[in-house]
PDB file of C-alpha atoms in Angstrom:
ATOM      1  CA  UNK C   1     178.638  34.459 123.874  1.00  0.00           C
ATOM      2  CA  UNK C   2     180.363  37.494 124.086  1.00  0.00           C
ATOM      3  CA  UNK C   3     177.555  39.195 122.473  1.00  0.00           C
ATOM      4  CA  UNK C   4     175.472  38.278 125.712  1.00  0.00           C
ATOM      5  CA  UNK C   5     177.893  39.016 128.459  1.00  0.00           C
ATOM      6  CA  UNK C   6     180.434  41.896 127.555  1.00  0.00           C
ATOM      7  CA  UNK C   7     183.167  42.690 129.177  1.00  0.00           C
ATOM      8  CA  UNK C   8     184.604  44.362 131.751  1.00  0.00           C
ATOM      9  CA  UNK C   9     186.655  47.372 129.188  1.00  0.00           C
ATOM     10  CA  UNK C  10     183.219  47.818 127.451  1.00  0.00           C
ATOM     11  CA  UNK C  11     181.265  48.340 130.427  1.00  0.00           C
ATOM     12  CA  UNK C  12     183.681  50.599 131.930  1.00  0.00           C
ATOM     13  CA  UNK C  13     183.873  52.730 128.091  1.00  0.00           C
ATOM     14  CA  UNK C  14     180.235  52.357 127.807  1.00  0.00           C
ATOM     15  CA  UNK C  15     179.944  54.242 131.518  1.00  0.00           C
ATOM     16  CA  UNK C  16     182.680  57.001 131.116  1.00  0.00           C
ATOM     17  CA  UNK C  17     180.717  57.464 127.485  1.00  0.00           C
ATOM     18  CA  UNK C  18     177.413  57.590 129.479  1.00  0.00           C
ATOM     19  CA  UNK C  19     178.536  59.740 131.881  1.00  0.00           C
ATOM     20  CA  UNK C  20     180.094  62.293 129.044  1.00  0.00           C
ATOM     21  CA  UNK C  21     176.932  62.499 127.383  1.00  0.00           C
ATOM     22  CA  UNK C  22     175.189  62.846 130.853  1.00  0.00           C
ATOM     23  CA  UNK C  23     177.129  65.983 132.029  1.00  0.00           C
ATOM     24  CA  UNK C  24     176.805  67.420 128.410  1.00  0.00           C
ATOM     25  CA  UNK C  25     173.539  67.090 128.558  1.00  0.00           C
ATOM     26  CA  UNK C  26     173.259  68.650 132.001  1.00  0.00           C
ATOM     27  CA  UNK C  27     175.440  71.447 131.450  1.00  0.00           C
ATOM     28  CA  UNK C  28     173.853  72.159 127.899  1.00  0.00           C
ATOM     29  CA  UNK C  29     170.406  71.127 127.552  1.00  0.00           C
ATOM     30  CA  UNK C  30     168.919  70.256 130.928  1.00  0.00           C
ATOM     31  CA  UNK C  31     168.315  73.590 131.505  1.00  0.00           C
ATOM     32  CA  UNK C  32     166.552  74.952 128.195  1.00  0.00           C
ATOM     33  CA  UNK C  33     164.759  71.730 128.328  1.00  0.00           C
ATOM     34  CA  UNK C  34     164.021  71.593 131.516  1.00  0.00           C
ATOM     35  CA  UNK C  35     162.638  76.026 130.898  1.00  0.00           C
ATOM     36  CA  UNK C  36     160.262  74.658 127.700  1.00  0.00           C
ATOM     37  CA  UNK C  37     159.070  71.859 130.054  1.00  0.00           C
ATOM     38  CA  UNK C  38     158.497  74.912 132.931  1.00  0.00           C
ATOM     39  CA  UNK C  39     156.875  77.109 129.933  1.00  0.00           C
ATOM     40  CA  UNK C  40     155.176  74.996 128.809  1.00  0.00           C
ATOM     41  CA  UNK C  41     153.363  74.000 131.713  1.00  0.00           C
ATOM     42  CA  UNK C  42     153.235  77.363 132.925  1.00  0.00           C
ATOM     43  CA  UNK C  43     151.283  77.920 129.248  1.00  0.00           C
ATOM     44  CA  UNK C  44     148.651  75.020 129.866  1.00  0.00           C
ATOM     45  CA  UNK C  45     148.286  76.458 133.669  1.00  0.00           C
ATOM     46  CA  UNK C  46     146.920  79.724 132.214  1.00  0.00           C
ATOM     47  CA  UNK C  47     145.522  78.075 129.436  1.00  0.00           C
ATOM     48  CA  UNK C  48     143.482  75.970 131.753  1.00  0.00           C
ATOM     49  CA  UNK C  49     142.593  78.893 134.545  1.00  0.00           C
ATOM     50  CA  UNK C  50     141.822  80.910 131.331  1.00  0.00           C
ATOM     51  CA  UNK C  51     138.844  78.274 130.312  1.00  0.00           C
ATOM     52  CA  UNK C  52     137.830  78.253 133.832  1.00  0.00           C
ATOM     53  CA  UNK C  53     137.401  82.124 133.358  1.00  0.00           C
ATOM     54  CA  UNK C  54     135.924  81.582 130.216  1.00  0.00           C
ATOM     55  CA  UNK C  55     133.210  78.917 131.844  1.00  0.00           C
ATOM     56  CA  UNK C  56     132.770  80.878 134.952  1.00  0.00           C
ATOM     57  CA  UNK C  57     131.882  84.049 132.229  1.00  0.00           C
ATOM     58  CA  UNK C  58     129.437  81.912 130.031  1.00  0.00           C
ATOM     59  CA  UNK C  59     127.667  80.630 133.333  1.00  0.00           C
ATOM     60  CA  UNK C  60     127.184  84.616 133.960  1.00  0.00           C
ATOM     61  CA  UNK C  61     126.302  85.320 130.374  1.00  0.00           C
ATOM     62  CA  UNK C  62     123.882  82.385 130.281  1.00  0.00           C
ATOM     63  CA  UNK C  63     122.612  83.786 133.422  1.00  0.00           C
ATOM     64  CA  UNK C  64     121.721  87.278 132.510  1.00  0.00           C
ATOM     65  CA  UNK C  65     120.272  85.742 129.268  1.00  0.00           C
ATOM     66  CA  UNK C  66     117.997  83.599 130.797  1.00  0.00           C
ATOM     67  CA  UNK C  67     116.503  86.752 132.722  1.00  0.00           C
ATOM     68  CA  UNK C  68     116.689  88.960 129.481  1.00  0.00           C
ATOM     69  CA  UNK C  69     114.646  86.180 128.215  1.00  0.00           C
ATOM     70  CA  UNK C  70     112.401  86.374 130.943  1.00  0.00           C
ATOM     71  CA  UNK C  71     112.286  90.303 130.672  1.00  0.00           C
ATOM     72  CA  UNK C  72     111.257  89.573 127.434  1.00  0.00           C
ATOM     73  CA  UNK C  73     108.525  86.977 127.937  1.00  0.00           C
ATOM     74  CA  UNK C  74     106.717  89.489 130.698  1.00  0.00           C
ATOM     75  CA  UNK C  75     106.514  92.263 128.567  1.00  0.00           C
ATOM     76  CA  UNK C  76     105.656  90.498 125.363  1.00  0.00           C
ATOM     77  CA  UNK C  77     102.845  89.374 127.595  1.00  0.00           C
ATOM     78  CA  UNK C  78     102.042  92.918 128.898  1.00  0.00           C
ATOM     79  CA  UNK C  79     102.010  94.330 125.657  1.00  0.00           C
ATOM     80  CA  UNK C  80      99.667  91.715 124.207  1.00  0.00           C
ATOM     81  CA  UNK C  81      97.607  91.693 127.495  1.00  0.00           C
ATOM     82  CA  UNK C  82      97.419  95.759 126.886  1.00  0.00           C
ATOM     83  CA  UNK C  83      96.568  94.976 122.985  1.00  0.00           C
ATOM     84  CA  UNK C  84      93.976  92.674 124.026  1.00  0.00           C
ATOM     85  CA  UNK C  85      92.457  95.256 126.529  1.00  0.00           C
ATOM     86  CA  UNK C  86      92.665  97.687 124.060  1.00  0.00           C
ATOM     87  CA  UNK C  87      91.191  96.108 121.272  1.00  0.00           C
ATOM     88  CA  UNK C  88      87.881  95.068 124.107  1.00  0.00           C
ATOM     89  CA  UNK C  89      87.873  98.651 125.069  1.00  0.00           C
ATOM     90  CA  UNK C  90      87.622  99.963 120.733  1.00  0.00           C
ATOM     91  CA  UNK C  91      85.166  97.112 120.575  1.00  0.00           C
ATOM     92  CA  UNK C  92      82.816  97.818 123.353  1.00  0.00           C
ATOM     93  CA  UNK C  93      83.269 101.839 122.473  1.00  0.00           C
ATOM     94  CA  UNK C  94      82.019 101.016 118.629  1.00  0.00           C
ATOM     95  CA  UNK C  95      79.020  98.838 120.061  1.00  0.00           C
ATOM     96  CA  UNK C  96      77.727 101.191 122.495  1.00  0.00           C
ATOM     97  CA  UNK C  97      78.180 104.016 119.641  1.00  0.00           C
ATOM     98  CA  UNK C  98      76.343 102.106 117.611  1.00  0.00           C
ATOM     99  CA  UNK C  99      73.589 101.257 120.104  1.00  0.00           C
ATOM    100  CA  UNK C 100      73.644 105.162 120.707  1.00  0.00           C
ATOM    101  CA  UNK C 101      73.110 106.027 117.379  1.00  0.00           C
ATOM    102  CA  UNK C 102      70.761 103.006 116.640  1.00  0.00           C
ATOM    103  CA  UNK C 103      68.153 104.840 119.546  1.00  0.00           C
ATOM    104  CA  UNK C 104      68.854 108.071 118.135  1.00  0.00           C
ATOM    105  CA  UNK C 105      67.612 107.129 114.621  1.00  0.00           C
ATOM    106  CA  UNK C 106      64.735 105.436 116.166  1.00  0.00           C
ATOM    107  CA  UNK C 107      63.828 108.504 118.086  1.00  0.00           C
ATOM    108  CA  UNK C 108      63.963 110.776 115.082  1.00  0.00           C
ATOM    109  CA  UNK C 109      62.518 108.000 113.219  1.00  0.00           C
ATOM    110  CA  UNK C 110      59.399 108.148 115.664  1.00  0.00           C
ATOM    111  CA  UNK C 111      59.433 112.217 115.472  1.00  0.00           C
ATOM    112  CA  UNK C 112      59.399 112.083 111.866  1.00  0.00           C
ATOM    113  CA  UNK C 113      56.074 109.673 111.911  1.00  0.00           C
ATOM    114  CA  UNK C 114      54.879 111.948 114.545  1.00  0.00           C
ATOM    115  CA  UNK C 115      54.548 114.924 112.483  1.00  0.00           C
ATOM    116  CA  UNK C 116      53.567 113.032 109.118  1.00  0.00           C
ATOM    117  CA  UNK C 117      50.792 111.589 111.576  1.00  0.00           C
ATOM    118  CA  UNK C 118      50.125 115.074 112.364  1.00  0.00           C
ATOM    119  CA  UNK C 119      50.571 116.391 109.072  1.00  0.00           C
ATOM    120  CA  UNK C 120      48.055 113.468 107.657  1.00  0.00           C
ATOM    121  CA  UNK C 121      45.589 113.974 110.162  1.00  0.00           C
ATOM    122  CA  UNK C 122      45.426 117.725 109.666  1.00  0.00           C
ATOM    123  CA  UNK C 123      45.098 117.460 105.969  1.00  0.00           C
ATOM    124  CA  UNK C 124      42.299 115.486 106.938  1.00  0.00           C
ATOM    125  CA  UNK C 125      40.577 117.638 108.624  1.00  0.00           C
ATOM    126  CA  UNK C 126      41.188 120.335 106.487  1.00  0.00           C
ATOM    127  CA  UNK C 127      39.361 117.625 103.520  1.00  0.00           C
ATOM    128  CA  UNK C 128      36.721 117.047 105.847  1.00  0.00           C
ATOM    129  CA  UNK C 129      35.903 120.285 106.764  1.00  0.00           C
ATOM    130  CA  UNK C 130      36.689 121.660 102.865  1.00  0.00           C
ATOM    131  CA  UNK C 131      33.967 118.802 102.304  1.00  0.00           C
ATOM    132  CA  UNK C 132      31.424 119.917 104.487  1.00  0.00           C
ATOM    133  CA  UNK C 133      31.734 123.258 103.891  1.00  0.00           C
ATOM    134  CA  UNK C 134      30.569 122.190  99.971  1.00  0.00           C
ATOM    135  CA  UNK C 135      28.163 120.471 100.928  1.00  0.00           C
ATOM    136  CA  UNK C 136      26.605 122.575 103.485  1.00  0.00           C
ATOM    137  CA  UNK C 137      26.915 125.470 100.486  1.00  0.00           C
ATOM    138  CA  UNK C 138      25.171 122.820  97.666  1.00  0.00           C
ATOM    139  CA  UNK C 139      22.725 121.811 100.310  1.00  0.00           C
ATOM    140  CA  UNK C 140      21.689 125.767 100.798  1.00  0.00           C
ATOM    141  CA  UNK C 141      21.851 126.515  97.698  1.00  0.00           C
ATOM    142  CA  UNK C 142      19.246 124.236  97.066  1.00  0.00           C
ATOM    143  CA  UNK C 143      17.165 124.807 100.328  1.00  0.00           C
ATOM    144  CA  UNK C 144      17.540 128.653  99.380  1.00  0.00           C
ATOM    145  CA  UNK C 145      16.322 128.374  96.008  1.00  0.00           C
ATOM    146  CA  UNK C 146      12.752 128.307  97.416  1.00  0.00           C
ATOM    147  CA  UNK C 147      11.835 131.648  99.069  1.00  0.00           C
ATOM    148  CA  UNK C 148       9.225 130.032 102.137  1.00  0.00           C
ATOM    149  CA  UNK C 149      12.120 127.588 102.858  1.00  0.00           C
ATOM    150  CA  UNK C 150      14.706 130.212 103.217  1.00  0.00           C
ATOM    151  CA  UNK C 151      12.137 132.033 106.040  1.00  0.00           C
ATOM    152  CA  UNK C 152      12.124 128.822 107.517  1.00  0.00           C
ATOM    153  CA  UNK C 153      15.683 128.164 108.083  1.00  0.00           C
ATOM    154  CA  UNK C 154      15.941 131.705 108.694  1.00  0.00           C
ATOM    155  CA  UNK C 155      13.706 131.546 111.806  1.00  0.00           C
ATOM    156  CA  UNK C 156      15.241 128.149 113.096  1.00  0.00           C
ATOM    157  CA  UNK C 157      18.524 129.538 112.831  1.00  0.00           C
ATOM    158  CA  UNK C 158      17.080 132.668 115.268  1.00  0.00           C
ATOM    159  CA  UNK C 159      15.688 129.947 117.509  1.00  0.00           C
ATOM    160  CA  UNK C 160      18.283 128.687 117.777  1.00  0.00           C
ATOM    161  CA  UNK C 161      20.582 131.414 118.597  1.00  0.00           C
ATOM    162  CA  UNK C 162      18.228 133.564 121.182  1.00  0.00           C
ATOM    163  CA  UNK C 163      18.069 129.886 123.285  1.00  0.00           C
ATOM    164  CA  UNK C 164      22.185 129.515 123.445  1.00  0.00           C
TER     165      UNK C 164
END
């Protein structure tokens, strides 16, 4: 039973012992101990004001990269908008070029028929009257052939000419 309730000597030994080691230990190591223990939570202080920083810097970054992102967006937009405009304005340009030069081929087109017309119709006449002319000159030459028909003509021909 001694093992259960010691005695008086060993409790006083086991104090003095307790109180050795405890003024050691204050006089010794309290104090580095107790300077790690300050350091160290100095050291998770800054540690944790430095991630505050840190979050308080990536809020900002995110920030400013959400409206570079936005920057971006509107002038992606503008350019294609200006693209798009651009691209009407080439179109419409090459149609109304093309409708230009469509109505200036048909106008030559029409001037070019014009004189052909002309040119057909003159050549024509020029048959016709190349025509005429040989046939008026056969058709004398065969009323002239007979001397009282030639006085004949003759004198209608004078009639003719003293009444104009």
């Amino acid at each position: 039973m001694e093992l259960v309730t010691p005695g008086i000597g060993l409790i006083f030994w086991q104090t003095i012992t307790f109180l050795i080691v405890l003024f050691l230990l204050s006089k010794f190591a309290w104090k580095p101990i107790m300077r790690a223990l300050n350091d160290r939570e100095a050291s998770i202080e800054s540690a944790l004001s430095a991630a505050e920083q840190a979050k308080l810097e990536m809020q900002g970054l995110k920030a400013e990269n959400e409206k570079l992102l936005a920057q971006a967006r509107m002038e992606r937009d503008k350019i294609l908008k200006e693209a798009t405009e651009a691209g009407n304005n080439l179109v419409e340009m090459a149609r109304e070029k093309a409708n230009e030069e469509g109505a200036r081929m048909i106008t030559v087109a029409r001037e070019a028929i014009e004189n052909e017309k002309r040119a057909a119709i003159a050549d024509v006449k020029n048959k016709a009257a190349s025509l005429s002319i040989e046939i008026a000159e056969r058709i004398l030459r065969r009323e002239l052939s007979d001397p009282k028909a030639q006085q004949a003509l003759a004198q209608t021909y004078v009639s003719e000419v003293s009444l104009s």
